[in-house]
Amino acid sequence: MILMLAVSVAAALGAPARYLLDKAIVGRRASVLPTGTMAINVTGAFVLGLLTGLALHDGMPKNVVTIAGTGFCGAYTTFSTFSHDTMRLVEDGSIIEASWNVAISLAAGMAAAAAGLGLALMV
Amino acid sequence: MVSSTDSHPGRVLAAIAVGGALGGPARYGLGLAFPTAPHTFPATTFAINVSGSFLLALLVVLILEVWPPTTYVRPFLCVGFLGAYTTFSTWMVDTDRLISAGAWGTAAANLVLSLVAGLGATALGLSVGQGIVTRRSSREGVSAEAGAESETIGGRR
């Protein structure tokens, strides 16, 4: 129950962090691609990879992954907006941009998560 | 609506935080209720992400085209709750861990099925929303016609 509450608090920080960072990135430069959500999802994947790796290999308490990983990183990153942005590009006829959004998000997201997991092995 | 959002940035952030405070634990709770074994298909995260994508698409149509304009519903439900309920980072880390465990097929399935089902659920949500918009406008059209007809009848009388 305490853990559930801690996850809630962490998620209550992660969601506004996503909103503020997205506004800062999108406001800075005009782009058809949702660069804000991209950057958020990739950085969040790196941090969750690192936290998961630290818990797996370096004896970091599991509760830290639950709160900072499941709570914060889970709420900071988002799948629904990624899908919605991609579908909106498809409906606008911007098939190439939609493909880039998927390709960059997935390639960079998987590489970032792997980098986080790998970094934990070196600590 | 945009100007009122800008004039209350603190309240919008608070609506997002409250939505996140509910969406994050909802995802965590579902993970506890339906745990998936390591190195197997992460079905719970998959279901969360796909259902969240459907709801986001449906809600965006309802908020923009059906419901009366509001300032905090979209930040609360879409950015806060559904943004925190669905997750991208777990999708990536799960896929990487499946690869490092040698479960290539499961990793590929997780990557491709989540992507395709997420986009499909979004398209479904958008079309269900558009269906509601169309039914509403045709109903309004019918009642307007009915009103015009009764006026004509009243005129004849």
Short mmCIF file of N, CA and C in Angstrom, two decimals, chain B:
data_model
loop_
_atom_site.label_atom_id
_atom_site.label_comp_id
_atom_site.label_asym_id
_atom_site.label_seq_id
_atom_site.Cartn_x
_atom_site.Cartn_y
_atom_site.Cartn_z
N MET B 1 -9.91 28.74 -25.43
CA MET B 1 -9.50 27.62 -24.60
C MET B 1 -7.98 27.66 -24.39
N VAL B 2 -7.27 28.00 -25.45
CA VAL B 2 -5.81 28.05 -25.34
C VAL B 2 -5.41 29.15 -24.37
N SER B 3 -6.09 30.31 -24.49
CA SER B 3 -5.70 31.43 -23.65
C SER B 3 -5.99 31.14 -22.19
N SER B 4 -7.11 30.42 -21.91
CA SER B 4 -7.41 30.12 -20.52
C SER B 4 -6.42 29.09 -19.97
N THR B 5 -5.92 28.20 -20.89
CA THR B 5 -4.90 27.24 -20.46
C THR B 5 -3.63 27.99 -20.07
N ASP B 6 -3.29 29.00 -20.89
CA ASP B 6 -2.06 29.74 -20.63
C ASP B 6 -2.17 30.61 -19.39
N SER B 7 -3.39 31.03 -19.06
CA SER B 7 -3.53 31.90 -17.91
C SER B 7 -3.54 31.12 -16.59
N HIS B 8 -3.69 29.78 -16.66
CA HIS B 8 -3.65 28.97 -15.44
C HIS B 8 -2.66 27.83 -15.58
N PRO B 9 -1.38 28.14 -15.88
CA PRO B 9 -0.42 27.05 -16.11
C PRO B 9 -0.26 26.16 -14.87
N GLY B 10 -0.37 26.75 -13.69
CA GLY B 10 -0.23 25.97 -12.47
C GLY B 10 -1.35 24.97 -12.31
N ARG B 11 -2.57 25.39 -12.64
CA ARG B 11 -3.73 24.49 -12.51
C ARG B 11 -3.69 23.38 -13.55
N VAL B 12 -3.21 23.72 -14.75
CA VAL B 12 -3.07 22.69 -15.79
C VAL B 12 -2.05 21.64 -15.34
N LEU B 13 -0.93 22.11 -14.80
CA LEU B 13 0.09 21.18 -14.29
C LEU B 13 -0.48 20.32 -13.16
N ALA B 14 -1.29 20.93 -12.32
CA ALA B 14 -1.89 20.18 -11.21
C ALA B 14 -2.83 19.11 -11.75
N ALA B 15 -3.61 19.45 -12.78
CA ALA B 15 -4.53 18.47 -13.39
C ALA B 15 -3.74 17.30 -13.98
N ILE B 16 -2.60 17.61 -14.61
CA ILE B 16 -1.75 16.56 -15.17
C ILE B 16 -1.17 15.69 -14.07
N ALA B 17 -0.73 16.33 -12.98
CA ALA B 17 -0.14 15.59 -11.86
C ALA B 17 -1.17 14.65 -11.22
N VAL B 18 -2.41 15.14 -11.04
CA VAL B 18 -3.45 14.29 -10.45
C VAL B 18 -3.77 13.12 -11.38
N GLY B 19 -3.86 13.40 -12.68
CA GLY B 19 -4.09 12.33 -13.65
C GLY B 19 -2.97 11.31 -13.60
N GLY B 20 -1.72 11.79 -13.53
CA GLY B 20 -0.57 10.89 -13.44
C GLY B 20 -0.58 10.09 -12.14
N ALA B 21 -0.99 10.73 -11.05
CA ALA B 21 -1.05 10.07 -9.75
C ALA B 21 -2.04 8.91 -9.75
N LEU B 22 -3.01 8.92 -10.67
CA LEU B 22 -3.97 7.82 -10.80
C LEU B 22 -3.54 6.83 -11.89
N GLY B 23 -3.01 7.34 -12.99
CA GLY B 23 -2.64 6.48 -14.12
C GLY B 23 -1.46 5.58 -13.83
N GLY B 24 -0.44 6.10 -13.14
CA GLY B 24 0.75 5.30 -12.81
C GLY B 24 0.39 4.10 -11.92
N PRO B 25 -0.29 4.33 -10.80
CA PRO B 25 -0.69 3.21 -9.94
C PRO B 25 -1.66 2.25 -10.64
N ALA B 26 -2.48 2.74 -11.56
CA ALA B 26 -3.39 1.84 -12.30
C ALA B 26 -2.56 0.83 -13.08
N ARG B 27 -1.50 1.31 -13.74
CA ARG B 27 -0.60 0.42 -14.50
C ARG B 27 0.14 -0.53 -13.56
N TYR B 28 0.65 0.02 -12.47
CA TYR B 28 1.38 -0.80 -11.49
C TYR B 28 0.47 -1.87 -10.90
N GLY B 29 -0.75 -1.48 -10.56
CA GLY B 29 -1.72 -2.41 -9.97
C GLY B 29 -2.09 -3.54 -10.92
N LEU B 30 -2.26 -3.20 -12.21
CA LEU B 30 -2.57 -4.24 -13.20
C LEU B 30 -1.39 -5.21 -13.35
N GLY B 31 -0.16 -4.65 -13.23
CA GLY B 31 1.03 -5.49 -13.29
C GLY B 31 1.10 -6.46 -12.12
N LEU B 32 0.65 -6.01 -10.96
CA LEU B 32 0.62 -6.89 -9.77
C LEU B 32 -0.47 -7.94 -9.90
N ALA B 33 -1.63 -7.52 -10.45
CA ALA B 33 -2.77 -8.43 -10.56
C ALA B 33 -2.54 -9.48 -11.65
N PHE B 34 -1.87 -9.08 -12.72
CA PHE B 34 -1.61 -10.00 -13.85
C PHE B 34 -0.12 -10.04 -14.15
N PRO B 35 0.67 -10.64 -13.26
CA PRO B 35 2.11 -10.66 -13.50
C PRO B 35 2.47 -11.58 -14.68
N THR B 36 3.52 -11.22 -15.41
CA THR B 36 3.99 -12.09 -16.49
C THR B 36 5.39 -12.57 -16.12
N ALA B 37 5.67 -13.83 -16.42
CA ALA B 37 6.96 -14.42 -16.07
C ALA B 37 8.08 -13.78 -16.88
N PRO B 38 9.30 -13.70 -16.31
CA PRO B 38 10.43 -13.15 -17.07
C PRO B 38 10.67 -13.97 -18.34
N HIS B 39 11.14 -13.32 -19.38
CA HIS B 39 11.46 -13.95 -20.68
C HIS B 39 10.22 -14.50 -21.38
N THR B 40 9.03 -14.02 -21.00
CA THR B 40 7.82 -14.37 -21.76
C THR B 40 7.22 -13.07 -22.29
N PHE B 41 6.23 -13.20 -23.16
CA PHE B 41 5.57 -12.03 -23.75
C PHE B 41 4.93 -11.18 -22.64
N PRO B 42 5.30 -9.90 -22.53
CA PRO B 42 4.74 -9.04 -21.48
C PRO B 42 3.31 -8.61 -21.81
N ALA B 43 2.39 -9.55 -21.63
CA ALA B 43 1.01 -9.35 -22.08
C ALA B 43 0.30 -8.21 -21.32
N THR B 44 0.65 -8.03 -20.05
CA THR B 44 -0.04 -6.99 -19.27
C THR B 44 0.31 -5.60 -19.78
N THR B 45 1.62 -5.34 -19.98
CA THR B 45 2.04 -4.04 -20.52
C THR B 45 1.45 -3.83 -21.91
N PHE B 46 1.43 -4.91 -22.70
CA PHE B 46 0.84 -4.85 -24.04
C PHE B 46 -0.62 -4.41 -23.97
N ALA B 47 -1.40 -5.07 -23.10
CA ALA B 47 -2.82 -4.75 -22.97
C ALA B 47 -3.04 -3.33 -22.46
N ILE B 48 -2.18 -2.90 -21.53
CA ILE B 48 -2.27 -1.54 -21.00
C ILE B 48 -2.03 -0.52 -22.11
N ASN B 49 -0.96 -0.73 -22.87
CA ASN B 49 -0.61 0.23 -23.92
C ASN B 49 -1.66 0.28 -25.03
N VAL B 50 -2.20 -0.89 -25.39
CA VAL B 50 -3.19 -0.92 -26.48
C VAL B 50 -4.51 -0.30 -26.01
N SER B 51 -4.95 -0.65 -24.81
CA SER B 51 -6.22 -0.08 -24.31
C SER B 51 -6.08 1.43 -24.10
N GLY B 52 -4.91 1.87 -23.61
CA GLY B 52 -4.68 3.30 -23.41
C GLY B 52 -4.68 4.07 -24.72
N SER B 53 -4.14 3.45 -25.77
CA SER B 53 -4.12 4.11 -27.08
C SER B 53 -5.53 4.28 -27.63
N PHE B 54 -6.36 3.23 -27.45
CA PHE B 54 -7.76 3.32 -27.90
C PHE B 54 -8.48 4.45 -27.16
N LEU B 55 -8.32 4.48 -25.83
CA LEU B 55 -9.01 5.50 -25.03
C LEU B 55 -8.54 6.91 -25.36
N LEU B 56 -7.21 7.08 -25.58
CA LEU B 56 -6.70 8.41 -25.89
C LEU B 56 -7.32 8.94 -27.19
N ALA B 57 -7.32 8.08 -28.23
CA ALA B 57 -7.86 8.51 -29.52
C ALA B 57 -9.33 8.87 -29.41
N LEU B 58 -10.09 8.01 -28.70
CA LEU B 58 -11.53 8.26 -28.52
C LEU B 58 -11.76 9.57 -27.75
N LEU B 59 -11.01 9.74 -26.66
CA LEU B 59 -11.19 10.92 -25.81
C LEU B 59 -10.85 12.22 -26.54
N VAL B 60 -9.78 12.18 -27.36
CA VAL B 60 -9.40 13.41 -28.07
C VAL B 60 -10.54 13.86 -28.98
N VAL B 61 -11.19 12.91 -29.68
CA VAL B 61 -12.32 13.27 -30.55
C VAL B 61 -13.48 13.81 -29.71
N LEU B 62 -13.79 13.10 -28.62
CA LEU B 62 -14.91 13.55 -27.77
C LEU B 62 -14.65 14.94 -27.20
N ILE B 63 -13.41 15.17 -26.75
CA ILE B 63 -13.07 16.45 -26.12
C ILE B 63 -13.11 17.59 -27.14
N LEU B 64 -12.57 17.33 -28.34
CA LEU B 64 -12.49 18.40 -29.33
C LEU B 64 -13.80 18.64 -30.07
N GLU B 65 -14.62 17.56 -30.23
CA GLU B 65 -15.75 17.71 -31.14
C GLU B 65 -17.12 17.42 -30.55
N VAL B 66 -17.18 16.80 -29.38
CA VAL B 66 -18.49 16.43 -28.83
C VAL B 66 -18.79 17.17 -27.53
N TRP B 67 -17.89 17.08 -26.57
CA TRP B 67 -18.14 17.68 -25.27
C TRP B 67 -17.96 19.18 -25.32
N PRO B 68 -18.64 19.91 -24.43
CA PRO B 68 -18.43 21.36 -24.37
C PRO B 68 -16.97 21.66 -24.00
N PRO B 69 -16.43 22.78 -24.51
CA PRO B 69 -15.02 23.10 -24.27
C PRO B 69 -14.69 23.20 -22.77
N THR B 70 -13.59 22.59 -22.39
CA THR B 70 -13.14 22.65 -21.00
C THR B 70 -11.63 22.93 -20.99
N THR B 71 -11.13 23.33 -19.85
CA THR B 71 -9.71 23.66 -19.74
C THR B 71 -8.90 22.50 -19.19
N TYR B 72 -9.48 21.73 -18.27
CA TYR B 72 -8.66 20.78 -17.52
C TYR B 72 -8.91 19.31 -17.86
N VAL B 73 -9.96 19.00 -18.65
CA VAL B 73 -10.28 17.59 -18.92
C VAL B 73 -9.16 16.93 -19.73
N ARG B 74 -8.69 17.62 -20.78
CA ARG B 74 -7.64 17.02 -21.61
C ARG B 74 -6.32 16.86 -20.83
N PRO B 75 -5.85 17.91 -20.11
CA PRO B 75 -4.64 17.70 -19.30
C PRO B 75 -4.81 16.56 -18.29
N PHE B 76 -5.96 16.48 -17.64
CA PHE B 76 -6.18 15.46 -16.61
C PHE B 76 -6.25 14.05 -17.20
N LEU B 77 -7.16 13.86 -18.16
CA LEU B 77 -7.39 12.51 -18.69
C LEU B 77 -6.34 12.07 -19.71
N CYS B 78 -6.00 12.96 -20.65
CA CYS B 78 -5.14 12.54 -21.76
C CYS B 78 -3.66 12.64 -21.39
N VAL B 79 -3.22 13.85 -21.02
CA VAL B 79 -1.79 14.04 -20.72
C VAL B 79 -1.43 13.34 -19.40
N GLY B 80 -2.28 13.51 -18.40
CA GLY B 80 -1.98 12.95 -17.08
C GLY B 80 -2.28 11.47 -16.97
N PHE B 81 -3.58 11.12 -16.96
CA PHE B 81 -3.95 9.73 -16.69
C PHE B 81 -3.45 8.77 -17.77
N LEU B 82 -3.86 8.96 -19.02
CA LEU B 82 -3.50 7.99 -20.06
C LEU B 82 -2.01 8.05 -20.41
N GLY B 83 -1.42 9.25 -20.30
CA GLY B 83 0.01 9.37 -20.54
C GLY B 83 0.82 8.56 -19.54
N ALA B 84 0.37 8.56 -18.29
CA ALA B 84 1.07 7.82 -17.23
C ALA B 84 0.66 6.36 -17.21
N TYR B 85 -0.59 6.07 -17.59
CA TYR B 85 -1.10 4.69 -17.64
C TYR B 85 -0.31 3.89 -18.68
N THR B 86 -0.14 4.46 -19.87
CA THR B 86 0.65 3.77 -20.90
C THR B 86 2.12 4.10 -20.69
N THR B 87 2.98 3.26 -21.21
CA THR B 87 4.41 3.47 -21.00
C THR B 87 5.22 3.01 -22.20
N PHE B 88 6.21 3.80 -22.53
CA PHE B 88 7.10 3.48 -23.65
C PHE B 88 8.37 2.81 -23.12
N SER B 89 8.87 3.30 -21.98
CA SER B 89 10.16 2.83 -21.46
C SER B 89 10.13 1.34 -21.13
N THR B 90 9.04 0.86 -20.51
CA THR B 90 8.94 -0.57 -20.17
C THR B 90 8.91 -1.42 -21.43
N TRP B 91 8.24 -0.91 -22.46
CA TRP B 91 8.17 -1.61 -23.75
C TRP B 91 9.59 -1.84 -24.29
N MET B 92 10.42 -0.78 -24.25
CA MET B 92 11.79 -0.87 -24.75
C MET B 92 12.66 -1.80 -23.89
N VAL B 93 12.61 -1.60 -22.58
CA VAL B 93 13.46 -2.40 -21.68
C VAL B 93 13.06 -3.88 -21.74
N ASP B 94 11.75 -4.15 -21.75
CA ASP B 94 11.28 -5.54 -21.87
C ASP B 94 11.81 -6.19 -23.14
N THR B 95 11.73 -5.45 -24.26
CA THR B 95 12.19 -5.98 -25.54
C THR B 95 13.68 -6.28 -25.50
N ASP B 96 14.47 -5.34 -24.96
CA ASP B 96 15.92 -5.56 -24.84
C ASP B 96 16.24 -6.77 -23.97
N ARG B 97 15.49 -6.92 -22.88
CA ARG B 97 15.78 -8.04 -21.97
C ARG B 97 15.41 -9.38 -22.61
N LEU B 98 14.36 -9.38 -23.43
CA LEU B 98 14.00 -10.60 -24.17
C LEU B 98 15.12 -10.96 -25.15
N ILE B 99 15.68 -9.93 -25.80
CA ILE B 99 16.78 -10.18 -26.75
C ILE B 99 18.00 -10.75 -26.01
N SER B 100 18.34 -10.11 -24.87
CA SER B 100 19.54 -10.59 -24.16
C SER B 100 19.33 -11.97 -23.56
N ALA B 101 18.07 -12.39 -23.38
CA ALA B 101 17.78 -13.75 -22.90
C ALA B 101 17.74 -14.74 -24.06
N GLY B 102 17.91 -14.23 -25.27
CA GLY B 102 17.89 -15.11 -26.44
C GLY B 102 16.50 -15.40 -26.99
N ALA B 103 15.49 -14.75 -26.40
CA ALA B 103 14.10 -14.98 -26.85
C ALA B 103 13.78 -14.01 -28.00
N TRP B 104 14.46 -14.24 -29.12
CA TRP B 104 14.35 -13.32 -30.25
C TRP B 104 12.93 -13.22 -30.80
N GLY B 105 12.28 -14.37 -30.91
CA GLY B 105 10.92 -14.38 -31.46
C GLY B 105 9.96 -13.58 -30.59
N THR B 106 10.06 -13.79 -29.28
CA THR B 106 9.19 -13.07 -28.34
C THR B 106 9.49 -11.58 -28.37
N ALA B 107 10.79 -11.24 -28.47
CA ALA B 107 11.19 -9.82 -28.55
C ALA B 107 10.59 -9.17 -29.80
N ALA B 108 10.72 -9.85 -30.93
CA ALA B 108 10.18 -9.31 -32.18
C ALA B 108 8.66 -9.18 -32.10
N ALA B 109 8.02 -10.21 -31.50
CA ALA B 109 6.57 -10.17 -31.36
C ALA B 109 6.15 -8.99 -30.48
N ASN B 110 6.89 -8.78 -29.38
CA ASN B 110 6.55 -7.66 -28.48
C ASN B 110 6.68 -6.33 -29.20
N LEU B 111 7.74 -6.19 -29.97
CA LEU B 111 7.98 -4.93 -30.68
C LEU B 111 6.90 -4.68 -31.75
N VAL B 112 6.70 -5.68 -32.60
CA VAL B 112 5.82 -5.51 -33.75
C VAL B 112 4.34 -5.50 -33.34
N LEU B 113 3.95 -6.46 -32.48
CA LEU B 113 2.54 -6.53 -32.09
C LEU B 113 2.09 -5.29 -31.33
N SER B 114 2.95 -4.78 -30.44
CA SER B 114 2.59 -3.57 -29.69
C SER B 114 2.40 -2.39 -30.64
N LEU B 115 3.34 -2.25 -31.58
CA LEU B 115 3.27 -1.15 -32.54
C LEU B 115 1.99 -1.24 -33.37
N VAL B 116 1.75 -2.42 -33.96
CA VAL B 116 0.60 -2.59 -34.86
C VAL B 116 -0.72 -2.49 -34.09
N ALA B 117 -0.78 -3.16 -32.93
CA ALA B 117 -2.02 -3.11 -32.15
C ALA B 117 -2.27 -1.71 -31.60
N GLY B 118 -1.19 -1.01 -31.23
CA GLY B 118 -1.34 0.37 -30.73
C GLY B 118 -1.89 1.29 -31.80
N LEU B 119 -1.35 1.17 -33.01
CA LEU B 119 -1.84 2.00 -34.12
C LEU B 119 -3.26 1.60 -34.50
N GLY B 120 -3.54 0.29 -34.50
CA GLY B 120 -4.89 -0.18 -34.80
C GLY B 120 -5.90 0.31 -33.77
N ALA B 121 -5.52 0.25 -32.50
CA ALA B 121 -6.41 0.72 -31.43
C ALA B 121 -6.65 2.21 -31.54
N THR B 122 -5.61 2.96 -31.94
CA THR B 122 -5.76 4.40 -32.14
C THR B 122 -6.74 4.68 -33.28
N ALA B 123 -6.57 3.96 -34.39
CA ALA B 123 -7.47 4.14 -35.54
C ALA B 123 -8.90 3.78 -35.15
N LEU B 124 -9.06 2.71 -34.36
CA LEU B 124 -10.39 2.30 -33.91
C LEU B 124 -11.01 3.38 -33.01
N GLY B 125 -10.21 3.90 -32.08
CA GLY B 125 -10.69 4.95 -31.19
C GLY B 125 -11.13 6.18 -31.96
N LEU B 126 -10.33 6.58 -32.96
CA LEU B 126 -10.67 7.74 -33.78
C LEU B 126 -11.96 7.50 -34.55
N SER B 127 -12.14 6.27 -35.11
CA SER B 127 -13.33 6.03 -35.93
C SER B 127 -14.58 5.87 -35.05
N VAL B 128 -14.43 5.28 -33.84
CA VAL B 128 -15.57 5.24 -32.92
C VAL B 128 -15.98 6.66 -32.54
N GLY B 129 -14.97 7.51 -32.27
CA GLY B 129 -15.24 8.91 -31.93
C GLY B 129 -15.93 9.63 -33.08
N GLN B 130 -15.41 9.42 -34.31
CA GLN B 130 -16.03 10.06 -35.47
C GLN B 130 -17.46 9.56 -35.68
N GLY B 131 -17.69 8.27 -35.38
CA GLY B 131 -19.04 7.72 -35.46
C GLY B 131 -20.00 8.43 -34.53
N ILE B 132 -19.52 8.72 -33.32
CA ILE B 132 -20.35 9.44 -32.35
C ILE B 132 -20.63 10.86 -32.86
N VAL B 133 -19.60 11.50 -33.44
CA VAL B 133 -19.76 12.85 -33.98
C VAL B 133 -20.81 12.85 -35.09
N THR B 134 -20.70 11.86 -36.01
CA THR B 134 -21.62 11.78 -37.15
C THR B 134 -23.05 11.53 -36.70
N ARG B 135 -23.20 10.57 -35.74
CA ARG B 135 -24.55 10.25 -35.27
C ARG B 135 -25.20 11.45 -34.60
N ARG B 136 -24.35 12.19 -33.86
CA ARG B 136 -24.84 13.36 -33.16
C ARG B 136 -25.30 14.44 -34.13
N SER B 137 -24.48 14.68 -35.17
CA SER B 137 -24.82 15.76 -36.10
C SER B 137 -26.02 15.36 -36.95
N SER B 138 -26.16 14.03 -37.27
CA SER B 138 -27.32 13.63 -38.07
C SER B 138 -28.58 13.70 -37.22
N ARG B 139 -28.44 13.40 -35.91
CA ARG B 139 -29.60 13.49 -35.01
C ARG B 139 -30.04 14.95 -34.88
N GLU B 140 -29.02 15.83 -34.77
CA GLU B 140 -29.34 17.26 -34.70
C GLU B 140 -29.99 17.71 -36.00
N GLY B 141 -29.51 17.15 -37.13
CA GLY B 141 -30.08 17.47 -38.43
C GLY B 141 -31.53 17.04 -38.50
N VAL B 142 -31.83 15.80 -38.00
CA VAL B 142 -33.20 15.27 -38.01
C VAL B 142 -34.11 16.13 -37.15
N SER B 143 -33.62 16.50 -35.95
CA SER B 143 -34.49 17.28 -35.06
C SER B 143 -34.72 18.68 -35.64
N ALA B 144 -33.71 19.20 -36.36
CA ALA B 144 -33.89 20.50 -37.00
C ALA B 144 -34.94 20.41 -38.11
N GLU B 145 -34.86 19.27 -38.89
CA GLU B 145 -35.85 19.05 -39.95
C GLU B 145 -37.24 18.90 -39.36
N ALA B 146 -37.30 18.10 -38.26
CA ALA B 146 -38.59 17.87 -37.60
C ALA B 146 -39.16 19.20 -37.13
N GLY B 147 -38.29 20.05 -36.61
CA GLY B 147 -38.73 21.36 -36.13
C GLY B 147 -39.27 22.18 -37.29
N ALA B 148 -38.57 22.13 -38.43
CA ALA B 148 -39.00 22.90 -39.60
C ALA B 148 -40.35 22.39 -40.10
N GLU B 149 -40.52 21.04 -40.06
CA GLU B 149 -41.76 20.44 -40.54
C GLU B 149 -42.96 20.86 -39.69
N SER B 150 -42.75 20.80 -38.36
CA SER B 150 -43.87 21.15 -37.48
C SER B 150 -44.23 22.62 -37.64
N GLU B 151 -43.23 23.42 -37.97
CA GLU B 151 -43.52 24.83 -38.21
C GLU B 151 -44.41 24.98 -39.44
N THR B 152 -44.04 24.17 -40.47
CA THR B 152 -44.82 24.22 -41.71
C THR B 152 -46.26 23.80 -41.44
N ILE B 153 -46.37 22.68 -40.68
CA ILE B 153 -47.71 22.19 -40.36
C ILE B 153 -48.48 23.26 -39.58
N GLY B 154 -47.76 23.86 -38.62
CA GLY B 154 -48.40 24.92 -37.82
C GLY B 154 -48.85 26.06 -38.72
N GLY B 155 -47.99 26.36 -39.77
CA GLY B 155 -48.32 27.43 -40.70
C GLY B 155 -49.59 27.11 -41.48
N ARG B 156 -49.73 25.80 -41.86
CA ARG B 156 -50.90 25.39 -42.63
C ARG B 156 -52.15 25.51 -41.79
N ARG B 157 -51.95 25.15 -40.52
CA ARG B 157 -53.10 25.15 -39.64
C ARG B 157 -53.54 26.61 -39.50
#
